[in-house]
Coordinates of C-alpha atoms in Angstrom, one line a residue:
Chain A
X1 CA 1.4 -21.3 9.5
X2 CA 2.1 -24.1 7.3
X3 CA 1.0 -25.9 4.2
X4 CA -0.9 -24.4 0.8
X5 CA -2.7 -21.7 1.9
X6 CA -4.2 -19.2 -0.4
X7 CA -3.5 -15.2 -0.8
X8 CA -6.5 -14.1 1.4
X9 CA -5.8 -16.4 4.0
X10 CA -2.2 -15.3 3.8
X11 CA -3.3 -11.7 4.1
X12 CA -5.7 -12.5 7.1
X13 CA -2.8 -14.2 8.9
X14 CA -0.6 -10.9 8.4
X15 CA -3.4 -8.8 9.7
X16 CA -3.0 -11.1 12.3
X17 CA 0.2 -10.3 13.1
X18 CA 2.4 -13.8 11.3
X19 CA 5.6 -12.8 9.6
X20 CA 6.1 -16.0 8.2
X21 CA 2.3 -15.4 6.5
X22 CA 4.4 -12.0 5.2
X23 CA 7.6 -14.1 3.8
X24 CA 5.1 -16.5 2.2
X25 CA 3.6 -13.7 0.3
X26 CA 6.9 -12.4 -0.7
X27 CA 8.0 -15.4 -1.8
X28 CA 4.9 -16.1 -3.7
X29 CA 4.4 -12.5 -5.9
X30 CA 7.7 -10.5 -4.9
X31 CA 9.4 -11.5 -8.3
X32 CA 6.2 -10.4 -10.0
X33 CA 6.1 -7.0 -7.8
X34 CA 9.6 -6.3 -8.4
X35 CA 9.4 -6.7 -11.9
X36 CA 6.7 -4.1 -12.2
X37 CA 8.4 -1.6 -10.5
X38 CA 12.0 -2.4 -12.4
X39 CA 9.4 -2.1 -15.7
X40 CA 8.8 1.4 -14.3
X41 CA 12.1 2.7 -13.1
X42 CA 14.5 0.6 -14.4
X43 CA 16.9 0.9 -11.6
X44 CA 16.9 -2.2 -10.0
X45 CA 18.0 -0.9 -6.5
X46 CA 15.3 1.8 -6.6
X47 CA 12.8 -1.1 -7.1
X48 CA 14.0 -3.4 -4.2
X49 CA 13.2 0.4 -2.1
X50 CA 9.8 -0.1 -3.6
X51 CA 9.0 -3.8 -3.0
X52 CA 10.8 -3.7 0.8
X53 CA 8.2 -0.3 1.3
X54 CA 5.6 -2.1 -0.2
X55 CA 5.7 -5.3 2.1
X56 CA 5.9 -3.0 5.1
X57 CA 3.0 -0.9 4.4
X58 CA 1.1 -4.1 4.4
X59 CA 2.6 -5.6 7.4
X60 CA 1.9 -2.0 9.3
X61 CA -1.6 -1.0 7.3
X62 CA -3.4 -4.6 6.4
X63 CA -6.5 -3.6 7.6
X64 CA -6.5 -1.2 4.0
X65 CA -6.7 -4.0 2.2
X66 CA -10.6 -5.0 1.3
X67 CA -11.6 -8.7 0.0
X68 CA -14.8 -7.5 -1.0
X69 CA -12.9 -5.0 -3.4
X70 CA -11.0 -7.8 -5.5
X71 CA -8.1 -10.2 -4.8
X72 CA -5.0 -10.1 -2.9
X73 CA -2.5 -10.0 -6.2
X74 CA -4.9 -7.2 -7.7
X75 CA -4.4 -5.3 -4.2
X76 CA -0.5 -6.0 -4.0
X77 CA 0.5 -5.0 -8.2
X78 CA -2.4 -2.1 -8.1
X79 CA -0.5 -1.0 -4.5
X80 CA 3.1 -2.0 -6.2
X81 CA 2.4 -0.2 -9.0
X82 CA 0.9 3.1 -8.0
X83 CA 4.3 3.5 -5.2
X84 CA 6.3 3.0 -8.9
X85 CA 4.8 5.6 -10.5
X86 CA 4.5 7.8 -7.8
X87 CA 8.7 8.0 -7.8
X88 CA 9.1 7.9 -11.1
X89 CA 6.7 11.1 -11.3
X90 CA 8.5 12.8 -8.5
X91 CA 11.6 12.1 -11.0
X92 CA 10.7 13.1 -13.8
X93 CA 9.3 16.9 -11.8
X94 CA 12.8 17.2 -10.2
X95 CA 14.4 16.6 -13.7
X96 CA 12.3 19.2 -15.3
X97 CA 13.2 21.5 -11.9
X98 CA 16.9 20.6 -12.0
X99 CA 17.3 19.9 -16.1
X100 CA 19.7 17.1 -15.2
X101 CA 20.2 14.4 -17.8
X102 CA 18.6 11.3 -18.2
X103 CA 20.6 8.2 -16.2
X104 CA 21.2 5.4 -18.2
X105 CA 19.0 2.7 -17.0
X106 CA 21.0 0.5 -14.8
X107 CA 21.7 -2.9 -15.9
X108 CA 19.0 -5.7 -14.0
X109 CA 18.9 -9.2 -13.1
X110 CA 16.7 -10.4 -15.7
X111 CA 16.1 -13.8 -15.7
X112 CA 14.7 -16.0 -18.2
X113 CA 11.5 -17.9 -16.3
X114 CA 9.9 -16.9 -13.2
X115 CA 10.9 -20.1 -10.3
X116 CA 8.2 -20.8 -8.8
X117 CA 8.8 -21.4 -4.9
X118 CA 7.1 -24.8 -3.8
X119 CA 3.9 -22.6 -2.6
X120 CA 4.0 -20.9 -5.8
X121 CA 1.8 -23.8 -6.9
X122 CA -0.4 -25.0 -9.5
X123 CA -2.8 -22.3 -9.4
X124 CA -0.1 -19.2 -9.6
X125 CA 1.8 -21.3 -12.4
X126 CA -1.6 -21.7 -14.2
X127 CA -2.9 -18.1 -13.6
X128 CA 1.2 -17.1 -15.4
X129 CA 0.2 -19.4 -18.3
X130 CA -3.2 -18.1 -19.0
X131 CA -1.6 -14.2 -18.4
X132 CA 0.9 -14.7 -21.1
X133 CA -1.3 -15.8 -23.6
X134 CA -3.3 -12.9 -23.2
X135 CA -1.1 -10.7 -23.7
X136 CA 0.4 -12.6 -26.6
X137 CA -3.1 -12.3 -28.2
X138 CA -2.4 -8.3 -28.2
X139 CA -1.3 -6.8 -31.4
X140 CA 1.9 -5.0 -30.6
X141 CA 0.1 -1.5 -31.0
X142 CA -2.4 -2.5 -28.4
X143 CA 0.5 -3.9 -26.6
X144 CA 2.5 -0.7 -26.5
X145 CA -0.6 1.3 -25.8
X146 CA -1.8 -0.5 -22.7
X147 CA 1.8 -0.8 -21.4
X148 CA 2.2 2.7 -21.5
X149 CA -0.7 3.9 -19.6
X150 CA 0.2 0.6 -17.3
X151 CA 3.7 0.7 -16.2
X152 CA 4.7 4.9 -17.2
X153 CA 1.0 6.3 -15.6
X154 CA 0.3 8.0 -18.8
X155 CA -3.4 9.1 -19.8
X156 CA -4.6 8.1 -23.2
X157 CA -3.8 11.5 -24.3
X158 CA 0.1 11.4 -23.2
X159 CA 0.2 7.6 -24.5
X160 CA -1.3 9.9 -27.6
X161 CA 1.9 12.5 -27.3
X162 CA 3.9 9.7 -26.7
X163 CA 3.5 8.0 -29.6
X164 CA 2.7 10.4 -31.9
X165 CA -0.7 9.2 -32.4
X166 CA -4.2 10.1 -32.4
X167 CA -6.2 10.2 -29.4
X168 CA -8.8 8.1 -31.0
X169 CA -6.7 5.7 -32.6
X170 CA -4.9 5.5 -29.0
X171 CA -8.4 5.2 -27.4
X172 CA -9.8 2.8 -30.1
X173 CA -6.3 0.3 -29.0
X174 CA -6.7 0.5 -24.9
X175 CA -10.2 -0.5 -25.4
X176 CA -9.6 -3.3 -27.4
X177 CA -6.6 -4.3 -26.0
X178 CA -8.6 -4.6 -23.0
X179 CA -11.4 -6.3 -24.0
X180 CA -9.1 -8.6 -25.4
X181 CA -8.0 -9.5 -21.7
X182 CA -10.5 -9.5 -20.3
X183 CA -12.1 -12.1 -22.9
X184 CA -9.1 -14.4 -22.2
X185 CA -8.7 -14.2 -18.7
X186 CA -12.3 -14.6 -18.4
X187 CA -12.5 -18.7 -17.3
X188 CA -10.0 -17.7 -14.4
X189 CA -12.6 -16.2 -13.1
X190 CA -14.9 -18.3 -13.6
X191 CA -12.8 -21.4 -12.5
X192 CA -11.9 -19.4 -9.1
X193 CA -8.2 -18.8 -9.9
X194 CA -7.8 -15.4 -9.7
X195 CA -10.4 -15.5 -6.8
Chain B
X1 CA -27.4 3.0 -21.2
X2 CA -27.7 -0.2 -20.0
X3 CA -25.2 -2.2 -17.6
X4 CA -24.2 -4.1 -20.3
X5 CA -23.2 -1.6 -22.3
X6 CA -21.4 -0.2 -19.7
X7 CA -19.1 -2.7 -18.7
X8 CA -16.6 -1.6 -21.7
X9 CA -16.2 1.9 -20.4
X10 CA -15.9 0.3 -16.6
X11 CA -12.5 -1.6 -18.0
X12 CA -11.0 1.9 -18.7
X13 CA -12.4 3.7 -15.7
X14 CA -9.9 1.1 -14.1
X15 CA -7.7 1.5 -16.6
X16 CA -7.4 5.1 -15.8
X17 CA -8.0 5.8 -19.4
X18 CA -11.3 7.6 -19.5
X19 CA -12.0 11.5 -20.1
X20 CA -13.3 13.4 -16.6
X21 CA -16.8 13.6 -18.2
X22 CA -17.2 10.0 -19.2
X23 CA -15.3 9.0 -15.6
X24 CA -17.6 11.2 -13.7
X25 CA -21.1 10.1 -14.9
X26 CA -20.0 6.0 -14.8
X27 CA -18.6 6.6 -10.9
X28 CA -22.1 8.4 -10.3
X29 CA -23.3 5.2 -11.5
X30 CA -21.2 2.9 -9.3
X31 CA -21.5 4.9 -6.3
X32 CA -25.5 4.3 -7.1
X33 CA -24.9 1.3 -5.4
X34 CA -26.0 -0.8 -8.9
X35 CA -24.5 -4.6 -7.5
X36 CA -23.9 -6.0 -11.2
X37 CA -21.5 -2.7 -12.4
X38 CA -19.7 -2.8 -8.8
X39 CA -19.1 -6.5 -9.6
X40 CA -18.1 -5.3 -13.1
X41 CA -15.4 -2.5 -11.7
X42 CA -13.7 -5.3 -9.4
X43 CA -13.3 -7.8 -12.0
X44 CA -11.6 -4.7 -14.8
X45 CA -9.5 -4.1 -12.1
X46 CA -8.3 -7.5 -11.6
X47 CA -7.9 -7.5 -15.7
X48 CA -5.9 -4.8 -15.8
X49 CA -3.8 -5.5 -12.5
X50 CA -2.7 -8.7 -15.1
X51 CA -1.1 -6.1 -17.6
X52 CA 1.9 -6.7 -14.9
X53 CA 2.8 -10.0 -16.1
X54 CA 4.1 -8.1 -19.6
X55 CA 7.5 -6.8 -17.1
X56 CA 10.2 -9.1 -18.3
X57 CA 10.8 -11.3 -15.2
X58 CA 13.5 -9.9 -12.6
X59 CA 15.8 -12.0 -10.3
X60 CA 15.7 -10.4 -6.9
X61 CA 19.0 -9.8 -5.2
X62 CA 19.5 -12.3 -2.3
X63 CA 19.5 -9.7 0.3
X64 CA 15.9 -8.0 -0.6
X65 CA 13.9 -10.8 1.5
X66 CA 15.6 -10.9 4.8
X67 CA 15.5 -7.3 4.6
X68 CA 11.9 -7.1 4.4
X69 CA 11.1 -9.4 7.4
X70 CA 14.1 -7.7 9.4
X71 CA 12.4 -4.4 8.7
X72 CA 9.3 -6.5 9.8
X73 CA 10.4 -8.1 12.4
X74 CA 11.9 -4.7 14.3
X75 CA 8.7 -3.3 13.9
X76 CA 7.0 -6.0 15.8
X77 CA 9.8 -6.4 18.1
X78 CA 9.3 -2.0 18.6
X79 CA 5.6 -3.1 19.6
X80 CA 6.2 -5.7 22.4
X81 CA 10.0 -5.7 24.0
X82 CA 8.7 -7.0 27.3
X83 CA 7.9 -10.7 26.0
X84 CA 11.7 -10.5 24.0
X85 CA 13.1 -9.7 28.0
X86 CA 11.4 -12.1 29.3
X87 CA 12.5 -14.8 26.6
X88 CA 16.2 -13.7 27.1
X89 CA 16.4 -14.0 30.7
X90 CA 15.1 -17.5 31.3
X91 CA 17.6 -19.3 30.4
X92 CA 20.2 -17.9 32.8
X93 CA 17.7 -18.3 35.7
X94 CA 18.2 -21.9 35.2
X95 CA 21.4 -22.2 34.8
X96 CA 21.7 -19.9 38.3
X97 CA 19.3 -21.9 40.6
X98 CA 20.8 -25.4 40.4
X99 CA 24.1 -23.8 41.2
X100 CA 22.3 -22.2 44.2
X101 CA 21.5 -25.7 45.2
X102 CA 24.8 -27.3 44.7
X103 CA 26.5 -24.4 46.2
X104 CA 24.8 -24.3 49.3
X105 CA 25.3 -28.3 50.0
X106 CA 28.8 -28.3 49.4
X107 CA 31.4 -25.8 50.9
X108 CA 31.7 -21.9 52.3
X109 CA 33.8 -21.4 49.6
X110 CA 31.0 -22.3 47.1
X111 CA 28.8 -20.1 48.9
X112 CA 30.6 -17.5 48.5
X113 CA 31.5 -18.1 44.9
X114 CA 27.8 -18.3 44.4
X115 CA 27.0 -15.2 46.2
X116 CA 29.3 -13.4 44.4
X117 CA 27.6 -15.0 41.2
X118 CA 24.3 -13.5 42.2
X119 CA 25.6 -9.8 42.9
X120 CA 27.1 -9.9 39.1
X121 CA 24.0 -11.7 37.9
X122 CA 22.0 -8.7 39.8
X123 CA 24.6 -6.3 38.1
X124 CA 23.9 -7.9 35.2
X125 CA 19.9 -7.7 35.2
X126 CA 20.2 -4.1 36.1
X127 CA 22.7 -3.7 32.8
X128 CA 20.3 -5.4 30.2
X129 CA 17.1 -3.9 31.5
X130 CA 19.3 -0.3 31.2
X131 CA 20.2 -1.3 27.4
X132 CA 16.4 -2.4 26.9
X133 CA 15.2 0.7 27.8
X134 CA 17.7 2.5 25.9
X135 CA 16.7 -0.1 22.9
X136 CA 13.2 0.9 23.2
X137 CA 14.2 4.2 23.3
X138 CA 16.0 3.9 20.3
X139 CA 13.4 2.1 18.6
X140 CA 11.0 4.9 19.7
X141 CA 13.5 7.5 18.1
X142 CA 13.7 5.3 14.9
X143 CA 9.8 4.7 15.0
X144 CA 9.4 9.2 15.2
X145 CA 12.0 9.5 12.4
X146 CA 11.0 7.3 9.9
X147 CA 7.5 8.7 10.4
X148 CA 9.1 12.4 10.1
X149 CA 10.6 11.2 6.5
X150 CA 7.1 9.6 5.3
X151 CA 5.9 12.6 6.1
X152 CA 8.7 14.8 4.3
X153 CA 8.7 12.6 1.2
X154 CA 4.3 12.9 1.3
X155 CA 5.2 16.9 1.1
X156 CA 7.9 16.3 -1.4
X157 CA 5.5 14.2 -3.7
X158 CA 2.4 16.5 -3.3
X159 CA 4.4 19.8 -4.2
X160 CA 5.7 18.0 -7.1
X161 CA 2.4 16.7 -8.2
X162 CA 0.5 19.1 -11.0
X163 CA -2.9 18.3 -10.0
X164 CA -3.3 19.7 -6.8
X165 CA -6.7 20.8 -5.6
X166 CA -7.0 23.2 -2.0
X167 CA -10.3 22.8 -0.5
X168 CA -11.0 25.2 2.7
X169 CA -12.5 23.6 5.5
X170 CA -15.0 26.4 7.7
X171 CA -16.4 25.7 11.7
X172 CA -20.0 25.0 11.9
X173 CA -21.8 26.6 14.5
X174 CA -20.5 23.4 17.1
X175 CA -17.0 25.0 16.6
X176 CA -17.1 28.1 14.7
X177 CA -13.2 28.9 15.3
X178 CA -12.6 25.4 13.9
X179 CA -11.2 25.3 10.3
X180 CA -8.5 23.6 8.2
X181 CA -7.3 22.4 4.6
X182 CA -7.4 19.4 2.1
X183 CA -4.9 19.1 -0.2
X184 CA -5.8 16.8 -3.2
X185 CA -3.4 15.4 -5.0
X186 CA -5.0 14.0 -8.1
X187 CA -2.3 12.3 -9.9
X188 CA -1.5 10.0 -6.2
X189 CA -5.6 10.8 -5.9
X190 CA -4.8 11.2 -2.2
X191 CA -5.9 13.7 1.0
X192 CA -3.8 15.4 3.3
X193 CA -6.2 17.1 5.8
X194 CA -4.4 19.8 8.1
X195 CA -7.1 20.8 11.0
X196 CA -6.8 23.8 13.2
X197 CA -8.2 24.8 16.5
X198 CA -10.5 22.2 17.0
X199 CA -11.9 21.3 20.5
X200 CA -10.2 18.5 21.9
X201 CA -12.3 15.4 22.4
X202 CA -13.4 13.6 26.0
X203 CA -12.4 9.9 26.4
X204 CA -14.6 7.8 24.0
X205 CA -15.1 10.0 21.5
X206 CA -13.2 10.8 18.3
X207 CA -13.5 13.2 15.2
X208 CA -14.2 11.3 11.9
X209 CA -14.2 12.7 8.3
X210 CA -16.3 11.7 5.8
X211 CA -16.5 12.1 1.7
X212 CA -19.8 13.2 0.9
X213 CA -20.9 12.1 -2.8
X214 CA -22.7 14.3 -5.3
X215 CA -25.8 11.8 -4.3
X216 CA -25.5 12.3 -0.7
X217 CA -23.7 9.5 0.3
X218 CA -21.4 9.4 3.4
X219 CA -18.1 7.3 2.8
X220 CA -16.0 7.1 6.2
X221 CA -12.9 8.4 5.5
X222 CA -10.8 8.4 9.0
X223 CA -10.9 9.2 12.4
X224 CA -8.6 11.1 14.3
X225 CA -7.5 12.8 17.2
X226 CA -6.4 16.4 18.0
X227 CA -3.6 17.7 20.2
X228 CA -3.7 19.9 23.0
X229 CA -3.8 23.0 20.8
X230 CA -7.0 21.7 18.4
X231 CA -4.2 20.7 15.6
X232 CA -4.0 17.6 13.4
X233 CA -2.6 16.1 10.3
X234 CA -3.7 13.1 8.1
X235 CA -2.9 11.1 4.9
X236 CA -5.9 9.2 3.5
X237 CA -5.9 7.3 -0.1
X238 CA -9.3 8.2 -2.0
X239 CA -10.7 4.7 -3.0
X240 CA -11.2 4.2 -6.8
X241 CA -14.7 4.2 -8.2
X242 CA -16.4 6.8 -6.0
X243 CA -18.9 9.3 -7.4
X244 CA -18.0 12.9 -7.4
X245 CA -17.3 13.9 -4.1
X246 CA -18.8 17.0 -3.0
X247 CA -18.2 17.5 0.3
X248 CA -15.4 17.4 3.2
X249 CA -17.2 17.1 6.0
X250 CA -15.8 16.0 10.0
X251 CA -18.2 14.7 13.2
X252 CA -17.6 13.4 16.3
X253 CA -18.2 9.7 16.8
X254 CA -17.6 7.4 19.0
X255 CA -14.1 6.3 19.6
X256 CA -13.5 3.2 16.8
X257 CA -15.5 5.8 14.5
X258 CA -18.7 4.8 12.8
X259 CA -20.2 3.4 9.6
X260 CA -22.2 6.5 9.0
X261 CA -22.2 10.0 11.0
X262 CA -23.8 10.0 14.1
X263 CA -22.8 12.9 15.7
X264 CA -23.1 16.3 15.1
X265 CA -20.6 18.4 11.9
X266 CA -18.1 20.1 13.2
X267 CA -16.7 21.7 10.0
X268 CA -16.8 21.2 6.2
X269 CA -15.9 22.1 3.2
X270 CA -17.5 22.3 -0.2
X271 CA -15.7 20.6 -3.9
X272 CA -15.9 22.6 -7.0

């Protein structure tokens, strides 16, 4: 495979069998998917287990993944992020079984910007852009909220617990916090660059 | 309520941030099979998917990518050794036959140097296809183990989950010893479906389960295959935005399964 090609062409050609499709697609979101997962576990090593497990369930499984159900990055975070919070749940019940201390979180590799690799292109730099003005547009209280439920797998009513807050008041902020995206992001959609 | 109004309570359906009874009448809804709400649901989802951009960017250690397409690449290599032989043994094969030529042109001697040539280049064929069966053994072994600890850390993950729902599956009158179990686990919202003596299957067919909605809908869920003894075991990931389910229900199809049941039940279960 070679020159631009897009995520769902990417994903067809690793259905298809192409592991350089697969290394394309790593090199394209795997800084992204690993940062969600350190985000959830903070333990850097952990999250590489993640990403690498990740990666191979789509090389084995592709056929799960569905176009008509949304676009290739939605599939890979929503897939990233639900193995990330499925350990970090499995943690957290065998530190309530075994009542073993918290771990410090394990220094990371953070890194200022996110390189982009030459097929990270124009339209994954552009989608970052747009992103990160969304969620500068959140009040940090929405901010907190969303994060919460996003990257910990909380319910509104443990972001609730969790903050110390009302339901409602917690409620009141994911909604709007949302809306607030989803206002923003909007003319990705419509100008096809999320699609 | 309108579809409009909906589409604010659609972005925290997939947010996962809605109460059961609010979640439960909107997925009625989307299962309904409305076009504008479905539409709706896959564009919250691609909204909220973006909340990942707010992780503070990570640097991936060097190693992580050629470990993935390693790992990759040994499963692929696991699912076809015969075209890797092949590839490996070319190039000595041409390396051996113009010696054959020379050899026999020039003197006795060379012909026996080559023949002894041949008898190790026979010893060694019979050596690497030993060690590429014993690869593909190992890679067999490898393939059984790693499938063993999926399956251990799936057990692991649904003991420790604290939403777990048992739903008993009963024989219908097709196979009334037939029976079985699905284990929900809500917080992964995942099935693991154990079936017991069920009637093997001829050649071409294959047992499929389906979710049945509150509104009657069949979603395929899997096919599978039982062993000698009528046993089997599956994983299957409950997609996001279906209606209630209210039934566990398992046919026989044809093999490849189909889009909606065409065969007979075999057993089911009901959902509280």
């Amino acid at each position: 495979m070679s020159g631009v090609t897009s995520d769902t062409e990417l994903m067809a050609a690793v259905a298809a069998g192409d592991q350089e499709a697969l290394g394309q697609l790593y090199d394209r979101h795997g800084r992204l998917l690993l940062a969600i997962c350190v985000k959830v576990l903070r333990d850097q090593a952990e999250a590489e287990e993640i990403v690498s497990a990740v990666f191979l369930e789509l090389w084995r499984h592709s056929q799960r993944y569905d176009a008509t159900r949304g676009a290739p990055i939605a599939y890979l975070i929503n897939v990233t992020r639900s193995r990330a919070i499925d350990r970090l749940r499995l943690r957290r019940r065998e530190r309530e079984i075994f009542q073993t201390a918290e771990q410090a979180p394990e220094a990371v590799h953070q890194s200022g910007d996110v390189p982009l690799t030459p097929l990270g292109d124009t339209l994954e730099s552009e989608r970052q852009r747009v992103v990160q003005r969304a969620l500068s547009l959140l009040q940090p209280a929405q901010r907190q909220a969303l994060e919460l439920n996003f990257f910990q797998g909380l319910s509104h009513s443990e972001v609730a617990a969790a903050l110390g807050e009302p339901l409602g008041t917690v409620k009141t902020r994911i909604r709007k916090g949302l809306i607030v995206l989803r206002e923003v992001l909007e003319p990705l959609y419509g100008g096809g660059a999320l699609a | 309520m309108s579809c409009e109004q909906r589409y604010d309570d659609i972005l925290l359906l997939a947010a996962g941030a809605l109460d059961a009874g609010e979640r439960d009448d909107l997925e009625r809804h989307l299962a309904s099979g409305c076009p504008r709400c479905a539409g709706a649901y896959a564009e919250a989802a691609a909204v909220v998917s973006h909340l990942a951009y707010a992780a503070p960017p990570v640097e991936p250690s060097p190693q992580l990518r050629a470990r993935i397409l390693t790992q990759v690449a040994q499963k692929a290599t696991a699912t076809s050794p015969p075209s890797r032989n092949v590839a490996q043994l070319a190039p000595r094969r041409r390396w051996v036959v113009p010696t054959v030529a020379a050899g026999l042109a020039a003197t006795v001697t060379a012909a026996a140097l080559l023949w002894s040539l041949l008898g190790e280049r026979q010893q060694l064929l019979g050596t690497i296809a030993r060690q590429t069966d014993q690869l593909a053994q190992q890679d067999a072994q490898i393939e059984q183990l790693e499938a063993a600890a999926a399956g251990a850390r799936q057990v692991q993950s649904l003991l420790a989950s604290n939403r777990l729902d048992v739903i008993s599956l009963g024989g219908t009158a097709l196979q009334p010893k037939a029976g079985g179990r699905v284990l929900w686990d809500r917080n992964a919202n995942r099935w693991h479906v154990v079936v017991t003596a069920m009637q093997p299957l001829p050649a071409g067919r294959t047992y499929e389960l389906w979710f049945v909605t509150g509104d009657q809908r069949k979603i395929a869920a899997g096919t599978f295959d039982v062993d000698a003894d009528g046993n089997a075991a599956l994983t299957i990931d409950v997609p996001g935005g279906l209606a209630t389910i209210a039934l566990a229900a398992i046919t026989d199809e044809p093999a490849g399964g189909s889009d909606q049941p065409t065969g007979g039940i075999q057993a089911v279960g009901s959902i509280s």
